[in-house]
Coordinates of C-alpha atoms in Angstrom, one line a residue:
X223 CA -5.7 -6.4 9.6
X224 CA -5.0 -9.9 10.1
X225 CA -1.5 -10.9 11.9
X226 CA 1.4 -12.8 10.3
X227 CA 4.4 -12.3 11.9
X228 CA 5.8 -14.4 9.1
X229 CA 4.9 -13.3 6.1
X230 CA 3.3 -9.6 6.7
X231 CA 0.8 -10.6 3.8
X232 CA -1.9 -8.9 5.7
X233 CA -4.2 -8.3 2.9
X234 CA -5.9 -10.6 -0.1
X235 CA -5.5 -7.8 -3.1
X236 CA -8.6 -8.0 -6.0
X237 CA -12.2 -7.4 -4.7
X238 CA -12.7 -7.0 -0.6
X239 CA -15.3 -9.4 0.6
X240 CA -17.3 -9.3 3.3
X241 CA -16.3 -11.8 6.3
X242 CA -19.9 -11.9 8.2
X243 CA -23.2 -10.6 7.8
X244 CA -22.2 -7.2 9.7
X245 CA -19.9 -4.8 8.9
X246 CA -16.6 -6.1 7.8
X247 CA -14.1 -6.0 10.5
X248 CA -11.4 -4.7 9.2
X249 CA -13.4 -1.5 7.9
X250 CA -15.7 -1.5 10.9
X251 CA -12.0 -1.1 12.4
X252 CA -10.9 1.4 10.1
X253 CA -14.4 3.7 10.8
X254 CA -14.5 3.3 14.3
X255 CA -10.7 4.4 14.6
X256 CA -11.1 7.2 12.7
X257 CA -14.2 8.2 14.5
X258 CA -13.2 8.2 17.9
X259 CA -9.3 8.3 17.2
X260 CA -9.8 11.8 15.1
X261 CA -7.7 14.8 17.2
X262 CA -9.9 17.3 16.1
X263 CA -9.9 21.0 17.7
X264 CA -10.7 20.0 21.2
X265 CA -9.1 16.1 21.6
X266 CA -5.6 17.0 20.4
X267 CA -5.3 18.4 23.9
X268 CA -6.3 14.9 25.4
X269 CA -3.5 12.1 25.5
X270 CA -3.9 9.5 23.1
X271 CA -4.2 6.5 25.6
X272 CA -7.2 8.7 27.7
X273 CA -9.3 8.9 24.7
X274 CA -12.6 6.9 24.3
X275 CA -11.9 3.6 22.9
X276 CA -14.4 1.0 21.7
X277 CA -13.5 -2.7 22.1
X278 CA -16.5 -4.4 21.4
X279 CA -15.5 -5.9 17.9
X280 CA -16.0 -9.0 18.1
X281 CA -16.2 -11.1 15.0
X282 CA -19.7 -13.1 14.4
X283 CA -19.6 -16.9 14.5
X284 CA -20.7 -19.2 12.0
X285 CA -23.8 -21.4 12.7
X286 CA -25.9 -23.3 11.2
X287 CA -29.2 -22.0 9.6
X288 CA -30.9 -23.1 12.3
X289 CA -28.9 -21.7 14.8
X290 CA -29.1 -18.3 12.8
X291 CA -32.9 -18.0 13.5
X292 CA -32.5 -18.7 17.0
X293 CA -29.9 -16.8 17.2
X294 CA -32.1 -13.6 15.8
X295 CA -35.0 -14.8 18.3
X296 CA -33.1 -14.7 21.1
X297 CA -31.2 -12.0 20.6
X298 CA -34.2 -9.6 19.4
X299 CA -36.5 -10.6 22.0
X300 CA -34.2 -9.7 24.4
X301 CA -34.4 -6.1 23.8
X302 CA -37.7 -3.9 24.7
X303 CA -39.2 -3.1 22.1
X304 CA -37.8 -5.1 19.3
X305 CA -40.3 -7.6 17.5
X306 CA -39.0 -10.6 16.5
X307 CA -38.2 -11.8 12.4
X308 CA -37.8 -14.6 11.2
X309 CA -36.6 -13.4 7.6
X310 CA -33.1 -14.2 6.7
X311 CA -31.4 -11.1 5.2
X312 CA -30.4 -10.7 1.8
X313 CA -27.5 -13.0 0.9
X314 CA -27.5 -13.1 -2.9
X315 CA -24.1 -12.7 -4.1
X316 CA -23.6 -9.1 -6.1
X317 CA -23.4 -9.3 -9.7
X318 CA -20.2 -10.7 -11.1
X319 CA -19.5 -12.3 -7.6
X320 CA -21.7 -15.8 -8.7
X321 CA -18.9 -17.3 -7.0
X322 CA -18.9 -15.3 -3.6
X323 CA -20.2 -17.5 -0.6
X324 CA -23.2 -16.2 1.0
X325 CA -21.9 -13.9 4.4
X326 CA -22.9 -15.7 7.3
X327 CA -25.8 -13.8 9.5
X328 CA -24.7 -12.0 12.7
X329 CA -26.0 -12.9 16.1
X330 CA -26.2 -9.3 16.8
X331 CA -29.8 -7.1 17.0
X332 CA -30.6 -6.0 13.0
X333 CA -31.6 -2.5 13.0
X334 CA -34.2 -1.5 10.0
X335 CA -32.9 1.6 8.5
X336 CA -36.3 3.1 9.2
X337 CA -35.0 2.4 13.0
X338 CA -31.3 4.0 13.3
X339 CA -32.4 7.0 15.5
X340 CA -32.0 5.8 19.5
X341 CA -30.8 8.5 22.2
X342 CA -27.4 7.3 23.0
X343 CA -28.1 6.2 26.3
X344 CA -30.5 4.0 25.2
X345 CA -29.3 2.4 22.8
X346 CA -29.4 -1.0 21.8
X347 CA -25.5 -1.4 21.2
X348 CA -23.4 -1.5 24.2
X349 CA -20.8 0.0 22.6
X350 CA -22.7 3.7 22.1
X351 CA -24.4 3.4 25.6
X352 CA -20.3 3.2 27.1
X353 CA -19.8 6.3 24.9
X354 CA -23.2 7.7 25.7
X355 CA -21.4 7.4 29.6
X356 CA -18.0 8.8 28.4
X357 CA -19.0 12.1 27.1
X358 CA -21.2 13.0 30.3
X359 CA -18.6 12.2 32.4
X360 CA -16.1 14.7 30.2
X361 CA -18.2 17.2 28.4
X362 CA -19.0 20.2 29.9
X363 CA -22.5 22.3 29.1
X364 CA -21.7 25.0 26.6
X365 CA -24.6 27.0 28.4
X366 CA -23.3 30.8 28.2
X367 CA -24.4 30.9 31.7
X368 CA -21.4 28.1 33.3
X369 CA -18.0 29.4 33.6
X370 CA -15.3 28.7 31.0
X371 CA -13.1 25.3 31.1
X372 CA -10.9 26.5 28.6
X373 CA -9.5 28.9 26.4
X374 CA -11.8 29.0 22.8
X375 CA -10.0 27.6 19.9
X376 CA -11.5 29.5 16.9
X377 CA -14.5 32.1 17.0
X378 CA -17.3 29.2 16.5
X379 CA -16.2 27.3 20.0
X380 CA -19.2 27.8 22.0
X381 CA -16.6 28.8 25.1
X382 CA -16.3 32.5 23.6
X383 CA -19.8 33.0 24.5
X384 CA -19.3 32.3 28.0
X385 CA -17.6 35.5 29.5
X386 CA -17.3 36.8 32.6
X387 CA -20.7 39.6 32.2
X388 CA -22.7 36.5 31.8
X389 CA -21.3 33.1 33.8
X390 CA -22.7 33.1 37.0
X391 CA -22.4 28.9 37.4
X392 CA -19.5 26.6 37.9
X393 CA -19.0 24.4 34.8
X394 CA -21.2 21.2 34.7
X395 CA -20.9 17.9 32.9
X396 CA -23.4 17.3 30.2
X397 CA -26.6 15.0 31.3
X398 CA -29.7 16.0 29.5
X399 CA -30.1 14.3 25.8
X400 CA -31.4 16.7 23.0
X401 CA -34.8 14.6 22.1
X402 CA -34.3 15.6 18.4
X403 CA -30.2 14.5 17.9
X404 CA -30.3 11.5 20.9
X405 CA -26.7 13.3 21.7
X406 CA -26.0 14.6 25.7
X407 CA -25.6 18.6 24.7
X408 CA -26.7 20.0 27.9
X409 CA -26.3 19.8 31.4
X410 CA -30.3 19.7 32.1
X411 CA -33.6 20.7 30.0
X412 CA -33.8 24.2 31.5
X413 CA -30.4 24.8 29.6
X414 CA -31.5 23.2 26.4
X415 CA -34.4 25.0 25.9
X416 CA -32.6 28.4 26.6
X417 CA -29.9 28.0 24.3
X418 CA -31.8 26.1 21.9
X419 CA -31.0 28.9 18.8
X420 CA -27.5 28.2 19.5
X421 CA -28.0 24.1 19.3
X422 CA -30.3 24.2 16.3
X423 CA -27.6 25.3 14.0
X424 CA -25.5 22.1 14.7
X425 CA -28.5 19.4 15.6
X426 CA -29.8 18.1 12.3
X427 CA -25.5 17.3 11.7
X428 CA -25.8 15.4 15.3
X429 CA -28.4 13.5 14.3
X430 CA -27.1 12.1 11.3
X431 CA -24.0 11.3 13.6
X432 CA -26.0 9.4 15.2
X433 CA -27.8 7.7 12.8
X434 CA -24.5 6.7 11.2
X435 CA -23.6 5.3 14.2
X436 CA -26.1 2.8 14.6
X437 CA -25.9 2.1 10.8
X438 CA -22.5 0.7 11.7
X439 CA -23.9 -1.4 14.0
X440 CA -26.8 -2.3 12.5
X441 CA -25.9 -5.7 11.0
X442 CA -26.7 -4.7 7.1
X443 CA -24.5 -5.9 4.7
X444 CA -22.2 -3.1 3.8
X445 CA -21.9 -3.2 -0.1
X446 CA -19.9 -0.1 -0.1
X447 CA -17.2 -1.8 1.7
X448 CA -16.2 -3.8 -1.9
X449 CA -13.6 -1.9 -3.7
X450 CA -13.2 -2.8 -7.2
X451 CA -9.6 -4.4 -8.8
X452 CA -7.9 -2.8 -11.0
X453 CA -9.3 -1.1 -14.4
X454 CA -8.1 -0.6 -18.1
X455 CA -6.1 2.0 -18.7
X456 CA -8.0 3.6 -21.7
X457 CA -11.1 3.8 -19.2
X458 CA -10.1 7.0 -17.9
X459 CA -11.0 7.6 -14.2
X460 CA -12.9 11.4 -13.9
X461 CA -11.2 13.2 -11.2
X462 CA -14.3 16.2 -10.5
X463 CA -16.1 14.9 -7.8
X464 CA -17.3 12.0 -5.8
X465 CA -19.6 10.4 -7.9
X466 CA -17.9 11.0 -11.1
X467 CA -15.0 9.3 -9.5
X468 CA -17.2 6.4 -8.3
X469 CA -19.4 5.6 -11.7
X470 CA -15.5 5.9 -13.7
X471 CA -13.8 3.3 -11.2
X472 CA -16.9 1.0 -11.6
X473 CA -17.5 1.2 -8.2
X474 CA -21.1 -0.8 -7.0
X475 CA -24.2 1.5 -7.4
X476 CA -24.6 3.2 -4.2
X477 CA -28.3 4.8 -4.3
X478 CA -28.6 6.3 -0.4
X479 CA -26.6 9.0 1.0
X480 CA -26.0 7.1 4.3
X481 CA -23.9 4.1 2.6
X482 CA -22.0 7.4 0.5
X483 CA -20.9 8.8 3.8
X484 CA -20.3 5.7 5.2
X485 CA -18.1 5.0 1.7
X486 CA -16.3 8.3 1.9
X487 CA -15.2 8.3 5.5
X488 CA -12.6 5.5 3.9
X489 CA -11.8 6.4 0.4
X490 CA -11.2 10.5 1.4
X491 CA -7.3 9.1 2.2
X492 CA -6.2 7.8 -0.8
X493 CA -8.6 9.6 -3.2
X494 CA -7.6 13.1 -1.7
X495 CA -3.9 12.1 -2.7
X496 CA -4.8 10.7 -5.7
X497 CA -7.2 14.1 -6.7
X498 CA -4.1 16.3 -6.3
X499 CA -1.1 14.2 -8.0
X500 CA -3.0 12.9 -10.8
X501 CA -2.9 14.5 -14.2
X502 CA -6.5 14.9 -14.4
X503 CA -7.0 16.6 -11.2
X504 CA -9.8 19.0 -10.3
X505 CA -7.3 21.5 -9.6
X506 CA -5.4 23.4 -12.4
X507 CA -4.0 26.6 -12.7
X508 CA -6.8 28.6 -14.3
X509 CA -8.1 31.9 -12.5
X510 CA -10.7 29.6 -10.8
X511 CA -8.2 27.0 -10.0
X512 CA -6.3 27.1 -6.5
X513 CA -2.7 25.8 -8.2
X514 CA -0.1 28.6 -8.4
X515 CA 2.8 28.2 -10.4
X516 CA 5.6 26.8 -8.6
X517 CA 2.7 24.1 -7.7
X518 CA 2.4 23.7 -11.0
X519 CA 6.4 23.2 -11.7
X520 CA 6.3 20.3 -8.6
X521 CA 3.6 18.8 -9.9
X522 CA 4.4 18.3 -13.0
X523 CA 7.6 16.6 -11.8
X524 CA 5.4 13.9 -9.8
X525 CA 3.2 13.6 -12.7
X526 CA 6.2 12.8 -15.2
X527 CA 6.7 10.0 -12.7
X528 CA 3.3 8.8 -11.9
X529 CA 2.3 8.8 -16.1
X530 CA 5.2 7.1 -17.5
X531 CA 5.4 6.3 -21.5
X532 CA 5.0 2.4 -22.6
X533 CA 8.0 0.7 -22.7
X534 CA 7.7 -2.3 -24.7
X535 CA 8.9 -4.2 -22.6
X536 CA 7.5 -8.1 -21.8
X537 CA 8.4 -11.3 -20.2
X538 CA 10.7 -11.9 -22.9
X539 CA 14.6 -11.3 -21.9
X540 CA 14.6 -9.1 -25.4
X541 CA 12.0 -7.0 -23.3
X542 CA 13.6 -7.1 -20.1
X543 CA 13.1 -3.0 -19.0
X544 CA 14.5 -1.6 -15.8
X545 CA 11.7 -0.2 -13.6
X546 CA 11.9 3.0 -11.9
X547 CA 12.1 3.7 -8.3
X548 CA 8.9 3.6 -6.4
X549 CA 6.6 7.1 -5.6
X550 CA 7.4 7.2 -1.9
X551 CA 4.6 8.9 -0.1
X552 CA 5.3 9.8 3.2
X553 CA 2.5 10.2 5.9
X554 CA 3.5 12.5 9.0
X555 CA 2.0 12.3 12.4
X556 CA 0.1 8.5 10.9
X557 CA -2.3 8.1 13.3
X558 CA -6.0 5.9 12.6
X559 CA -5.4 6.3 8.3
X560 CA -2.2 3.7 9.2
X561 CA -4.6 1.2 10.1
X562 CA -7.3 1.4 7.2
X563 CA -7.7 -1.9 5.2
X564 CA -5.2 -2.1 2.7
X565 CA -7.9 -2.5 0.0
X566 CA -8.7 1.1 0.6
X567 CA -5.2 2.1 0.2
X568 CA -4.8 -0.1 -3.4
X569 CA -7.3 2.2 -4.4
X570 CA -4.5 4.7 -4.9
X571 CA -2.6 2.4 -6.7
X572 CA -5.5 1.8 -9.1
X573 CA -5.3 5.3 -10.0
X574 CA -1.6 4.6 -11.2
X575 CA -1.1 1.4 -12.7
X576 CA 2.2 1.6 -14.2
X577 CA 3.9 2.4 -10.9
X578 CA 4.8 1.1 -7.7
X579 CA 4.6 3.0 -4.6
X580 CA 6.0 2.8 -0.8
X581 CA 3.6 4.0 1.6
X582 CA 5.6 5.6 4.7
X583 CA 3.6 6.0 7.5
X584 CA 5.5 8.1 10.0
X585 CA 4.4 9.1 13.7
X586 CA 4.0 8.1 17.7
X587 CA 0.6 7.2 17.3
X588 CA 0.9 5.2 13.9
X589 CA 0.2 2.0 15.4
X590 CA -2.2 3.0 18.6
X591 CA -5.0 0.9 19.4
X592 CA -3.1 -1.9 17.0
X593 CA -1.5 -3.7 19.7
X594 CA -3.9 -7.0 19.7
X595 CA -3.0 -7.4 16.4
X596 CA 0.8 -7.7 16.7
X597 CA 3.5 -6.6 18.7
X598 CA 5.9 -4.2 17.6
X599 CA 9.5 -5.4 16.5
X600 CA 12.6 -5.4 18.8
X601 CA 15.0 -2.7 17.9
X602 CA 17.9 -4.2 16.4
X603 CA 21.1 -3.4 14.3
X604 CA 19.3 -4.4 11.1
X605 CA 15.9 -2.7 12.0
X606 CA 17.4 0.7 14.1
X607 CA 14.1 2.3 14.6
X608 CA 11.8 -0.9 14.9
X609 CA 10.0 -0.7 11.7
X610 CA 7.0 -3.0 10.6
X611 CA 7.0 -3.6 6.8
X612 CA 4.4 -5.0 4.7
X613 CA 6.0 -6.0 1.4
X614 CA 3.2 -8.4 -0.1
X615 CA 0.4 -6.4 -0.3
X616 CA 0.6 -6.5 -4.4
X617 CA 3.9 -6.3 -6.5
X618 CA 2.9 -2.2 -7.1
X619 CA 2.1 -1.8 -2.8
X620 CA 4.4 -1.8 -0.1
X621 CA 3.7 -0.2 3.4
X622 CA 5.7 1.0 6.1
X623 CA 5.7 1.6 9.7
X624 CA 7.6 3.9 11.7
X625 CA 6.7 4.6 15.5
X626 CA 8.7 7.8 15.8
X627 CA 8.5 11.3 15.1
X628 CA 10.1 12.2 11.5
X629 CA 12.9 14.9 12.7
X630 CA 14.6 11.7 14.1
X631 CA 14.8 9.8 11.0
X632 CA 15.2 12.5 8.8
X633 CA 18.9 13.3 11.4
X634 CA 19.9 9.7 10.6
X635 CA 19.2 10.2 7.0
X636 CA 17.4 6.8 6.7
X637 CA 15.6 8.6 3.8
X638 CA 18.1 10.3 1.8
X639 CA 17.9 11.4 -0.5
X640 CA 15.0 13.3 -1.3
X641 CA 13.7 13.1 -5.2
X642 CA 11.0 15.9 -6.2
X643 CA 10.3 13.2 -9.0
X644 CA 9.4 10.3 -6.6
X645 CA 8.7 12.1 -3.4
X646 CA 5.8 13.4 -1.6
X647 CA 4.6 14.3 1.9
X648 CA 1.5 14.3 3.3
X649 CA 0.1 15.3 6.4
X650 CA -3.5 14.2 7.3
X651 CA -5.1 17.1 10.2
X652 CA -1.3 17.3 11.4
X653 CA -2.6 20.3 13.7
X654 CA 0.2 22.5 13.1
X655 CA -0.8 26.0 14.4
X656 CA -3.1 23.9 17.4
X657 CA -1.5 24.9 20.9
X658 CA -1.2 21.3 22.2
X659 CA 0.5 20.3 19.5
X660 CA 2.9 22.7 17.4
X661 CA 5.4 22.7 19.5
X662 CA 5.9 19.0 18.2
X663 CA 6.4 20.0 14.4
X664 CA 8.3 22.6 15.3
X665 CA 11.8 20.7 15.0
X666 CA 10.1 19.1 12.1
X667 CA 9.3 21.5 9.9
X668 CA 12.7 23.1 8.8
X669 CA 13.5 19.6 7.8
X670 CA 10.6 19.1 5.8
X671 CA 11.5 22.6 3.7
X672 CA 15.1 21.7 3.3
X673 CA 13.5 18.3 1.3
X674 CA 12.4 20.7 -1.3
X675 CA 9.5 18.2 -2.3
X676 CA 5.4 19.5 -1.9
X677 CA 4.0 18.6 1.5
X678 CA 0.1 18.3 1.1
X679 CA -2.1 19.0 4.5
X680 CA -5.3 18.4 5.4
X681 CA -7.6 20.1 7.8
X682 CA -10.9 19.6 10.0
X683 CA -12.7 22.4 9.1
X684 CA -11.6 25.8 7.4
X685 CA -10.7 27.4 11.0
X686 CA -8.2 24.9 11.3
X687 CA -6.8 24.7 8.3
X688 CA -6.3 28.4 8.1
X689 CA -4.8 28.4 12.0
X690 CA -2.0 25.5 9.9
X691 CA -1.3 28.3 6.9
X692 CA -0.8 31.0 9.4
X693 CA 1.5 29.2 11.6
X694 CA 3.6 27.7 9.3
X695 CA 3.8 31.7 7.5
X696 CA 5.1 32.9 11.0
X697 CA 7.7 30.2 11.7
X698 CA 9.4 30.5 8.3
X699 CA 8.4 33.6 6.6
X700 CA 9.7 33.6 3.2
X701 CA 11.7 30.4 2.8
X702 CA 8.0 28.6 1.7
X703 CA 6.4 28.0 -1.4
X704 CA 2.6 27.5 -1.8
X705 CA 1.8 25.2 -4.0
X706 CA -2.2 25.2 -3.8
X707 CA -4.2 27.4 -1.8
X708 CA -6.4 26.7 1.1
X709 CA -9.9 25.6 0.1
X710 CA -12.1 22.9 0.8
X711 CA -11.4 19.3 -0.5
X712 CA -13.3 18.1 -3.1
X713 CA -12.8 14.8 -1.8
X714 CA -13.5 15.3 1.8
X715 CA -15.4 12.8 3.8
X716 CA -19.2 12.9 3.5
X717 CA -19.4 11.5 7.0
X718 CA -19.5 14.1 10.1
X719 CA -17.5 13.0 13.4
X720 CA -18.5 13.8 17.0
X721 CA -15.6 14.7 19.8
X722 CA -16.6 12.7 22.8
X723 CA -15.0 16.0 24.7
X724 CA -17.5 18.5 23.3
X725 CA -20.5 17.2 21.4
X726 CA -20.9 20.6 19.9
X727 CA -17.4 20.4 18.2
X728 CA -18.2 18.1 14.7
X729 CA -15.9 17.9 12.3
X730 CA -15.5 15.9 8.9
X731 CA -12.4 14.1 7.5
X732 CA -9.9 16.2 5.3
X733 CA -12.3 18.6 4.8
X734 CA -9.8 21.4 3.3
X735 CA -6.4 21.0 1.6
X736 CA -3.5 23.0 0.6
X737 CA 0.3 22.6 -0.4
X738 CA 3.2 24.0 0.2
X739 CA 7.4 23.5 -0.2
X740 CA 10.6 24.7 0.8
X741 CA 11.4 28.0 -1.2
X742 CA 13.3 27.3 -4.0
X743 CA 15.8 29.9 -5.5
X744 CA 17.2 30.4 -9.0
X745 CA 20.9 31.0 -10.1
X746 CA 21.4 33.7 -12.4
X747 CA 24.8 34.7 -14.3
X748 CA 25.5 38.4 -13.4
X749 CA 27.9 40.0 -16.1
X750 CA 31.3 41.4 -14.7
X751 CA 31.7 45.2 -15.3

């Protein structure tokens, strides 16, 4: 995202283009924040500012054509192994783009997609070798024989093999790389090979991992990173899975799984929202479906809003209308999806084109790891809690910022009131029943219920989604609502993510999703006798 403290126009709307012949920075961004920035089972118990960061994003400089093949020379013949080409990539403009300038070619080493796979340690970007370094300085081998560094966290967690029958050796960092994944998984060979059952079941997932990794890096052109404008509104958009979704919204031809996942690790923000509010969602009522009925009665109140009639009205002062509020969509505990591109979040408004929404992203971490780009406002009488507002996005778009935890806006009432019309929350892994971190919503969540309006969640993987549903069941018994039951997401991220912490704890973006409200009760007229 690109800073202007002026204007907060941080975002050219219409088609995303590419800035250089690598990935495009602002989703590289997006990816790598979401990757590393992910509090999945194990990191939710590390502090945000001690998790492993990547700052090698440097943008590519433009030279001339010359310069690029030096450039690729010197650069490629500096790493062992790598033969030098002389080959320009591809840099004809995509059709309908005849207009779009060639991207300029990266300086960087160009990996072949037949050449993704490198152990971590050795790999050719500096970046994965630092995070090659960072896990086997803070993973521990999940060896049954090493004592346990923790308490397990569902019944999968490697740690509840390790009991006390069987550990007979202190805990040890990891050190040895798994020659088929490239990933540090054990503390030596000896281990590996002894517990190799155990690591087979998860090793053909780290490998991808990896070789997503280095596609990121790889200095392709990413055409998966253009989001298309918006569409006509008879052109329905089909709503059942990923690639109906992306052949109906005219998205570019994507033909290899790698660029999917690469796509969906994105688009699985504003599409999940998007699946679940719009009138043609994959989820209905039916005995297959996973709506209940009072999901179906909030629903359909969002829906009214979100597919309004034509109102005739034009520039003309005879057709002068008056608009309706915006869909306010509030995002709890914001953290690396408040920093996606804002092309990826138009994509929502695509979905909608006869209404505006306010994106509310809500949370400590909302703007971590965004400090380069600008600094956060003074706190003033006109702007109490120091929020960052971007208002000229598009005329149907506006985003905003809140570094602080909801239950203190929601006391001030800087929100109220609360329409079940124009009113939704969402919370993206919020890790509600997770140990080192409930006792954070739980001032929150009575407030959410009094709203009365659906709050959509997300989970990691079905353990965690399910450890959400309990928790929320215990702290408020009957005074809930669910609106959809727990299943997976049929927009979840393609894309698997690592934890730097534990290498055997992988995890994919929003992969379940249910719904839920404050309990709503009925008055009933009760004859005098």
């Amino acid at each position: 995202m690109v800073n202007d403290a002026q204007s907060f126009n941080f975002f050219p709307s219409s088609h995303a283009k590419m800035q250089s012949g690598n990935t495009c920075q602002r989703c590289f961004g997006g990816l790598r924040n979401l990757s590393n920035g992910c509090s999945n089972s194990l990191s939710r118990r590390i502090p945000p500012r001690q998790r492993f960061i990547a700052t090698d994003s440097r943008p590519a400089n433009a030279k001339t054509l010359h310069g690029h093949v030096r450039a690729r020379q010197q650069t490629t013949a500096a790493v062992p192994g790598q033969v030098p080409k002389y080959e320009l990539p591809e840099t004809r403009s995509p059709p309908g783009l005849a207009d779009t300038a060639p991207p300029p070619v990266s300086g960087n080493v160009l990996l072949q997609p037949d050449n993704l796979f490198h152990p971590f340690s050795e790999s050719p970007s500096p970046e994965i070798r630092r995070r090659a370094a960072f896990t086997k300085s803070h993973a521990y081998c999940p060896h049954p024989n090493h004592h346990r560094t923790r308490m397990p966290l569902s019944p999968q967690d490697p740690e509840t093999k390790k009991t006390p029958e069987k550990t007979s050796q202190p805990a040890k960092f990891v050190r040895f790389e798994c020659p088929d994944c490239g990933i540090p998984a054990y503390c030596s060979e000896d281990h590996w090979a002894d517990d190799y059952e155990s690591h087979m079941e998860i090793c053909d997932t780290l490998r991808e991992i990896n070789e997503d990794d280095h596609d990121l890096r790889s200095g392709r052109f990413f055409p998966e990173f253009e989001y298309p404008g918006p569409q006509m509104e008879e052109i329905l958009v089909n709503m059942t899975n990923w690639d109906t979704y992306l052949y109906s919204r005219e998205y570019r031809a994507i033909n290899e799984e790698r660029s999917l996942r690469q796509a969906t690790r994105l688009l699985t923000y504003p599409v999940t929202i998007g699946s679940i509010l719009s009138e043609l969602s994959p989820y209905d009522i039916r005995k297959t479906g996973r709506i209940t009925q009072e999901g179906l009665r909030s629903l359909s109140a969002l829906r009214y809003s979100l597919h309004p009639p034509r109102t005739g009205g034009d520039g003309t002062m005879k057709g002068i209308r008056p608009n309706p509020p915006p869909m306010r969509i509030f995002v709890l505990g914001a953290r690396a999806e408040s920093s996606l591109p804002r092309e990826v979040w138009q994509q929502l408004n695509f979905l909608f084109p006869r209404v505006a929404f306010h994106l509310i992203f809500i949370g400590p971490e909302s703007m971590a790891r965004r400090d380069q780009e600008f600094p956060l406002p003074e706190r003033t009488p006109a702007n109490p809690f120091g929020a960052i507002v971007e208002d000229r996005i598009s005329h149907e778009l506006k985003i905003s910022t809140f570094v602080e935890y909801y239950h203190t806006l929601h006391q001030a009432g800087l929100f109220y009131p609360y329409d079940p019309y124009f009113d939704c929350f969402v919370l993206f892994h919020p890790g509600l029943g997770h140990p080192a971190s409930s006792h954070e919503w739980a001032d929150t969540l009575p407030q959410l219920l009094e709203t009365k309006v659906p709050i959509i969640c997300t989970g990691y993987t079905e353990w965690d989604m399910e450890r959400d549903r309990k928790w929320v069941e215990e702290k408020v018994g009957g005074e809930m609502d669910i609106l959809m039951t727990p299943g997976e997401n049929k927009f979840r991220s393609l894309r698997w993510d690592l934890n730097d912490y534990d290498p055997a704890d992988i995890s994919c973006g929003n992969w379940g999703v249910w719904a839920f409200r404050g309990k709503r009760y009925e008055t009933t007229m009760r004859e005098e006798t």
